[in-house]
GROMACS .gro file of C-alpha atoms in nm:
model
  244
    1UNK     CA    1  -6.854  -1.747   2.547
    2UNK     CA    2  -6.796  -1.501   2.835
    3UNK     CA    3  -6.572  -1.757   3.013
    4UNK     CA    4  -6.377  -1.814   2.693
    5UNK     CA    5  -6.345  -1.442   2.646
    6UNK     CA    6  -6.221  -1.394   3.009
    7UNK     CA    7  -5.948  -1.653   2.948
    8UNK     CA    8  -5.786  -1.436   2.676
    9UNK     CA    9  -5.409  -1.423   2.741
   10UNK     CA   10  -5.340  -1.054   2.687
   11UNK     CA   11  -5.315  -0.860   3.019
   12UNK     CA   12  -5.439  -0.542   2.851
   13UNK     CA   13  -5.737  -0.723   2.701
   14UNK     CA   14  -5.834  -0.884   3.033
   15UNK     CA   15  -5.797  -0.563   3.233
   16UNK     CA   16  -6.034  -0.370   3.005
   17UNK     CA   17  -6.286  -0.657   3.004
   18UNK     CA   18  -6.307  -0.698   3.383
   19UNK     CA   19  -6.352  -0.327   3.447
   20UNK     CA   20  -6.632  -0.296   3.191
   21UNK     CA   21  -6.821  -0.597   3.331
   22UNK     CA   22  -6.821  -0.456   3.683
   23UNK     CA   23  -7.000  -0.135   3.581
   24UNK     CA   24  -7.237  -0.234   3.297
   25UNK     CA   25  -7.585  -0.383   3.255
   26UNK     CA   26  -7.629  -0.743   3.137
   27UNK     CA   27  -7.717  -0.624   2.785
   28UNK     CA   28  -7.399  -0.424   2.760
   29UNK     CA   29  -7.199  -0.705   2.920
   30UNK     CA   30  -7.305  -0.926   2.631
   31UNK     CA   31  -7.146  -0.680   2.394
   32UNK     CA   32  -6.830  -0.633   2.598
   33UNK     CA   33  -6.622  -0.881   2.393
   34UNK     CA   34  -6.677  -0.673   2.082
   35UNK     CA   35  -6.612  -0.345   2.266
   36UNK     CA   36  -6.295  -0.475   2.429
   37UNK     CA   37  -6.170  -0.623   2.105
   38UNK     CA   38  -6.203  -0.283   1.937
   39UNK     CA   39  -6.029  -0.102   2.225
   40UNK     CA   40  -5.756  -0.365   2.242
   41UNK     CA   41  -5.678  -0.330   1.874
   42UNK     CA   42  -5.653   0.047   1.909
   43UNK     CA   43  -5.414   0.023   2.206
   44UNK     CA   44  -5.196  -0.241   2.044
   45UNK     CA   45  -5.196  -0.048   1.717
   46UNK     CA   46  -5.071   0.267   1.890
   47UNK     CA   47  -4.797   0.075   2.073
   48UNK     CA   48  -4.685  -0.081   1.748
   49UNK     CA   49  -4.677   0.258   1.575
   50UNK     CA   50  -4.475   0.414   1.859
   51UNK     CA   51  -4.232   0.123   1.854
   52UNK     CA   52  -4.181   0.161   1.479
   53UNK     CA   53  -4.124   0.535   1.515
   54UNK     CA   54  -3.857   0.482   1.781
   55UNK     CA   55  -3.688   0.199   1.596
   56UNK     CA   56  -3.345   0.267   1.444
   57UNK     CA   57  -3.336   0.181   1.073
   58UNK     CA   58  -3.094  -0.097   0.983
   59UNK     CA   59  -2.778   0.035   0.825
   60UNK     CA   60  -2.574  -0.147   0.561
   61UNK     CA   61  -2.247  -0.291   0.695
   62UNK     CA   62  -1.965  -0.041   0.687
   63UNK     CA   63  -1.671  -0.139   0.471
   64UNK     CA   64  -1.325   0.002   0.523
   65UNK     CA   65  -1.062   0.069   0.262
   66UNK     CA   66  -0.740  -0.067   0.411
   67UNK     CA   67  -0.526   0.123   0.161
   68UNK     CA   68  -0.671   0.455   0.282
   69UNK     CA   69  -0.613   0.370   0.648
   70UNK     CA   70  -0.258   0.239   0.608
   71UNK     CA   71   0.032   0.472   0.665
   72UNK     CA   72   0.210   0.574   0.347
   73UNK     CA   73   0.587   0.560   0.304
   74UNK     CA   74   0.835   0.617   0.024
   75UNK     CA   75   0.888   0.301  -0.182
   76UNK     CA   76   1.139   0.240  -0.461
   77UNK     CA   77   1.223  -0.052  -0.690
   78UNK     CA   78   1.584  -0.150  -0.753
   79UNK     CA   79   1.740  -0.377  -1.012
   80UNK     CA   80   2.032  -0.572  -0.866
   81UNK     CA   81   2.329  -0.705  -1.068
   82UNK     CA   82   2.445  -1.065  -1.055
   83UNK     CA   83   2.646  -1.163  -0.749
   84UNK     CA   84   3.004  -1.128  -0.880
   85UNK     CA   85   2.937  -0.780  -1.021
   86UNK     CA   86   2.752  -0.680  -0.704
   87UNK     CA   87   3.061  -0.778  -0.503
   88UNK     CA   88   3.295  -0.599  -0.745
   89UNK     CA   89   3.099  -0.275  -0.732
   90UNK     CA   90   3.066  -0.313  -0.355
   91UNK     CA   91   3.445  -0.311  -0.317
   92UNK     CA   92   3.468  -0.003  -0.539
   93UNK     CA   93   3.207   0.175  -0.328
   94UNK     CA   94   3.379   0.081  -0.003
   95UNK     CA   95   3.708   0.221  -0.133
   96UNK     CA   96   3.545   0.553  -0.219
   97UNK     CA   97   3.371   0.578   0.120
   98UNK     CA   98   3.695   0.513   0.304
   99UNK     CA   99   3.837   0.836   0.158
  100UNK     CA  100   3.535   1.058   0.097
  101UNK     CA  101   3.284   0.935   0.355
  102UNK     CA  102   2.915   0.885   0.291
  103UNK     CA  103   2.663   0.623   0.403
  104UNK     CA  104   2.686   0.258   0.297
  105UNK     CA  105   2.430   0.115   0.054
  106UNK     CA  106   2.415  -0.173  -0.190
  107UNK     CA  107   2.487  -0.152  -0.565
  108UNK     CA  108   2.163  -0.108  -0.756
  109UNK     CA  109   2.001   0.037  -1.064
  110UNK     CA  110   1.689   0.236  -0.975
  111UNK     CA  111   1.385   0.133  -1.180
  112UNK     CA  112   1.125   0.328  -0.983
  113UNK     CA  113   1.223   0.633  -0.779
  114UNK     CA  114   1.064   0.694  -0.438
  115UNK     CA  115   0.684   0.701  -0.445
  116UNK     CA  116   0.450   0.758  -0.151
  117UNK     CA  117   0.245   0.439  -0.120
  118UNK     CA  118   0.091   0.213   0.140
  119UNK     CA  119   0.253  -0.125   0.200
  120UNK     CA  120  -0.047  -0.294   0.039
  121UNK     CA  121  -0.024  -0.079  -0.274
  122UNK     CA  122   0.353  -0.118  -0.308
  123UNK     CA  123   0.353  -0.495  -0.262
  124UNK     CA  124   0.062  -0.541  -0.501
  125UNK     CA  125   0.226  -0.330  -0.773
  126UNK     CA  126   0.564  -0.498  -0.722
  127UNK     CA  127   0.417  -0.847  -0.744
  128UNK     CA  128   0.224  -0.759  -1.057
  129UNK     CA  129   0.530  -0.607  -1.226
  130UNK     CA  130   0.749  -0.909  -1.145
  131UNK     CA  131   0.513  -1.165  -1.298
  132UNK     CA  132   0.675  -1.302  -1.613
  133UNK     CA  133   0.954  -1.042  -1.610
  134UNK     CA  134   1.291  -1.191  -1.705
  135UNK     CA  135   1.658  -1.119  -1.637
  136UNK     CA  136   1.823  -0.880  -1.882
  137UNK     CA  137   2.172  -0.757  -1.977
  138UNK     CA  138   2.328  -0.421  -1.892
  139UNK     CA  139   2.661  -0.260  -1.975
  140UNK     CA  140   2.860   0.011  -1.797
  141UNK     CA  141   2.929   0.320  -2.005
  142UNK     CA  142   3.156   0.517  -1.771
  143UNK     CA  143   3.200   0.659  -1.421
  144UNK     CA  144   3.059   1.010  -1.386
  145UNK     CA  145   2.986   1.275  -1.123
  146UNK     CA  146   2.656   1.454  -1.065
  147UNK     CA  147   2.507   1.758  -0.896
  148UNK     CA  148   2.292   1.590  -0.631
  149UNK     CA  149   2.368   1.411  -0.305
  150UNK     CA  150   2.237   1.080  -0.440
  151UNK     CA  151   2.428   1.109  -0.768
  152UNK     CA  152   2.756   1.238  -0.633
  153UNK     CA  153   2.956   0.968  -0.813
  154UNK     CA  154   2.784   0.705  -1.026
  155UNK     CA  155   2.830   0.444  -1.295
  156UNK     CA  156   2.625   0.536  -1.601
  157UNK     CA  157   2.481   0.251  -1.808
  158UNK     CA  158   2.431   0.231  -2.182
  159UNK     CA  159   2.079   0.310  -2.297
  160UNK     CA  160   2.013  -0.028  -2.452
  161UNK     CA  161   1.658  -0.141  -2.539
  162UNK     CA  162   1.670  -0.400  -2.259
  163UNK     CA  163   1.766  -0.145  -1.993
  164UNK     CA  164   1.517   0.118  -2.108
  165UNK     CA  165   1.234  -0.133  -2.154
  166UNK     CA  166   1.287  -0.270  -1.803
  167UNK     CA  167   1.235   0.074  -1.654
  168UNK     CA  168   0.932   0.134  -1.875
  169UNK     CA  169   0.781  -0.198  -1.769
  170UNK     CA  170   0.798  -0.116  -1.398
  171UNK     CA  171   0.687   0.243  -1.448
  172UNK     CA  172   0.374   0.117  -1.621
  173UNK     CA  173   0.284  -0.085  -1.311
  174UNK     CA  174   0.366   0.183  -1.055
  175UNK     CA  175   0.268   0.515  -1.208
  176UNK     CA  176   0.157   0.685  -1.530
  177UNK     CA  177   0.425   0.800  -1.770
  178UNK     CA  178   0.545   1.144  -1.661
  179UNK     CA  179   0.750   1.234  -1.965
  180UNK     CA  180   1.065   1.257  -1.754
  181UNK     CA  181   1.363   1.105  -1.932
  182UNK     CA  182   1.501   0.795  -1.764
  183UNK     CA  183   1.877   0.798  -1.704
  184UNK     CA  184   2.000   0.448  -1.610
  185UNK     CA  185   2.282   0.462  -1.358
  186UNK     CA  186   2.415   0.301  -1.042
  187UNK     CA  187   2.537   0.543  -0.776
  188UNK     CA  188   2.862   0.440  -0.609
  189UNK     CA  189   2.900   0.732  -0.366
  190UNK     CA  190   2.650   0.955  -0.188
  191UNK     CA  191   2.766   1.291  -0.059
  192UNK     CA  192   2.789   1.667  -0.091
  193UNK     CA  193   3.138   1.708  -0.233
  194UNK     CA  194   3.297   2.012  -0.389
  195UNK     CA  195   3.385   2.000  -0.758
  196UNK     CA  196   3.748   1.944  -0.666
  197UNK     CA  197   3.653   1.656  -0.437
  198UNK     CA  198   3.434   1.504  -0.707
  199UNK     CA  199   3.726   1.515  -0.949
  200UNK     CA  200   3.944   1.333  -0.697
  201UNK     CA  201   3.668   1.079  -0.631
  202UNK     CA  202   3.640   1.010  -1.004
  203UNK     CA  203   4.015   0.951  -1.027
  204UNK     CA  204   3.998   0.728  -0.720
  205UNK     CA  205   3.720   0.519  -0.877
  206UNK     CA  206   3.931   0.440  -1.183
  207UNK     CA  207   4.233   0.372  -0.962
  208UNK     CA  208   4.026   0.114  -0.771
  209UNK     CA  209   3.877  -0.047  -1.085
  210UNK     CA  210   4.043   0.060  -1.409
  211UNK     CA  211   3.841  -0.179  -1.627
  212UNK     CA  212   3.493  -0.087  -1.508
  213UNK     CA  213   3.409   0.089  -1.836
  214UNK     CA  214   3.241  -0.156  -2.072
  215UNK     CA  215   3.166  -0.405  -1.794
  216UNK     CA  216   2.872  -0.623  -1.901
  217UNK     CA  217   2.654  -0.816  -1.660
  218UNK     CA  218   2.302  -0.941  -1.605
  219UNK     CA  219   2.031  -0.798  -1.386
  220UNK     CA  220   1.888  -1.107  -1.217
  221UNK     CA  221   1.701  -0.963  -0.918
  222UNK     CA  222   1.462  -0.681  -0.842
  223UNK     CA  223   1.384  -0.555  -0.494
  224UNK     CA  224   1.124  -0.336  -0.325
  225UNK     CA  225   1.265  -0.092  -0.070
  226UNK     CA  226   1.140   0.172   0.171
  227UNK     CA  227   1.368   0.468   0.098
  228UNK     CA  228   1.317   0.783   0.302
  229UNK     CA  229   1.559   1.075   0.332
  230UNK     CA  230   1.773   0.890   0.588
  231UNK     CA  231   1.977   0.628   0.403
  232UNK     CA  232   2.049   0.445   0.726
  233UNK     CA  233   1.681   0.363   0.775
  234UNK     CA  234   1.623   0.211   0.430
  235UNK     CA  235   1.458  -0.130   0.452
  236UNK     CA  236   1.421  -0.403   0.192
  237UNK     CA  237   1.058  -0.519   0.187
  238UNK     CA  238   1.058  -0.779  -0.089
  239UNK     CA  239   1.286  -0.934  -0.349
  240UNK     CA  240   1.220  -1.132  -0.665
  241UNK     CA  241   1.466  -1.349  -0.859
  242UNK     CA  242   1.433  -1.304  -1.234
  243UNK     CA  243   1.437  -1.607  -1.460
  244UNK     CA  244   1.662  -1.620  -1.766
   0.00000   0.00000   0.00000
């Protein structure tokens, strides 16, 4: 039994046993296995407790919200007229710029004005809004002038159910209803002109395209753009062709 006990594998157990045997009577030596076992359990128990106290509790995996970490930019949604009307309005816009200046930009009807979003948010909302959305008709009312840089000279559109519903559809996917009245229009000149210059620009527009009033066409594309204060840095992010 003593030999079996001395062959125990634990270094701590063996060290305590050997030291006790060298200094005890035969009667006590016979009881050493029981004494050592008790001491060994106490030592190991303390080590285990200390290890548990020092242990770092496991933490649940940290998840990151990509939308919160992404940089936000100003996104807008444009409705784009069919190709021949886009070209026609483009020529009108180029003629106005040649005389009154202003930055170049493509003909478009704004459905959603600039909103501060992440790329993930904007693309997700745009994709959702485009699903099942179909091409729709629009008609020019007249050429008008406005009070802001981005509505210096513009083509106003008739407030038909199709035009108004299209804006409402995209607004529902991008933001809550704000109560602000939607005015469908397509700007054809950006600038800070005087009232006299605006009057001349209006006359120039009709000189370039005298039959623009009443022009009917179809909106067959919508596009997602980054539109900050600098028109020259605007970037098209996505485009969707609308089915008839």
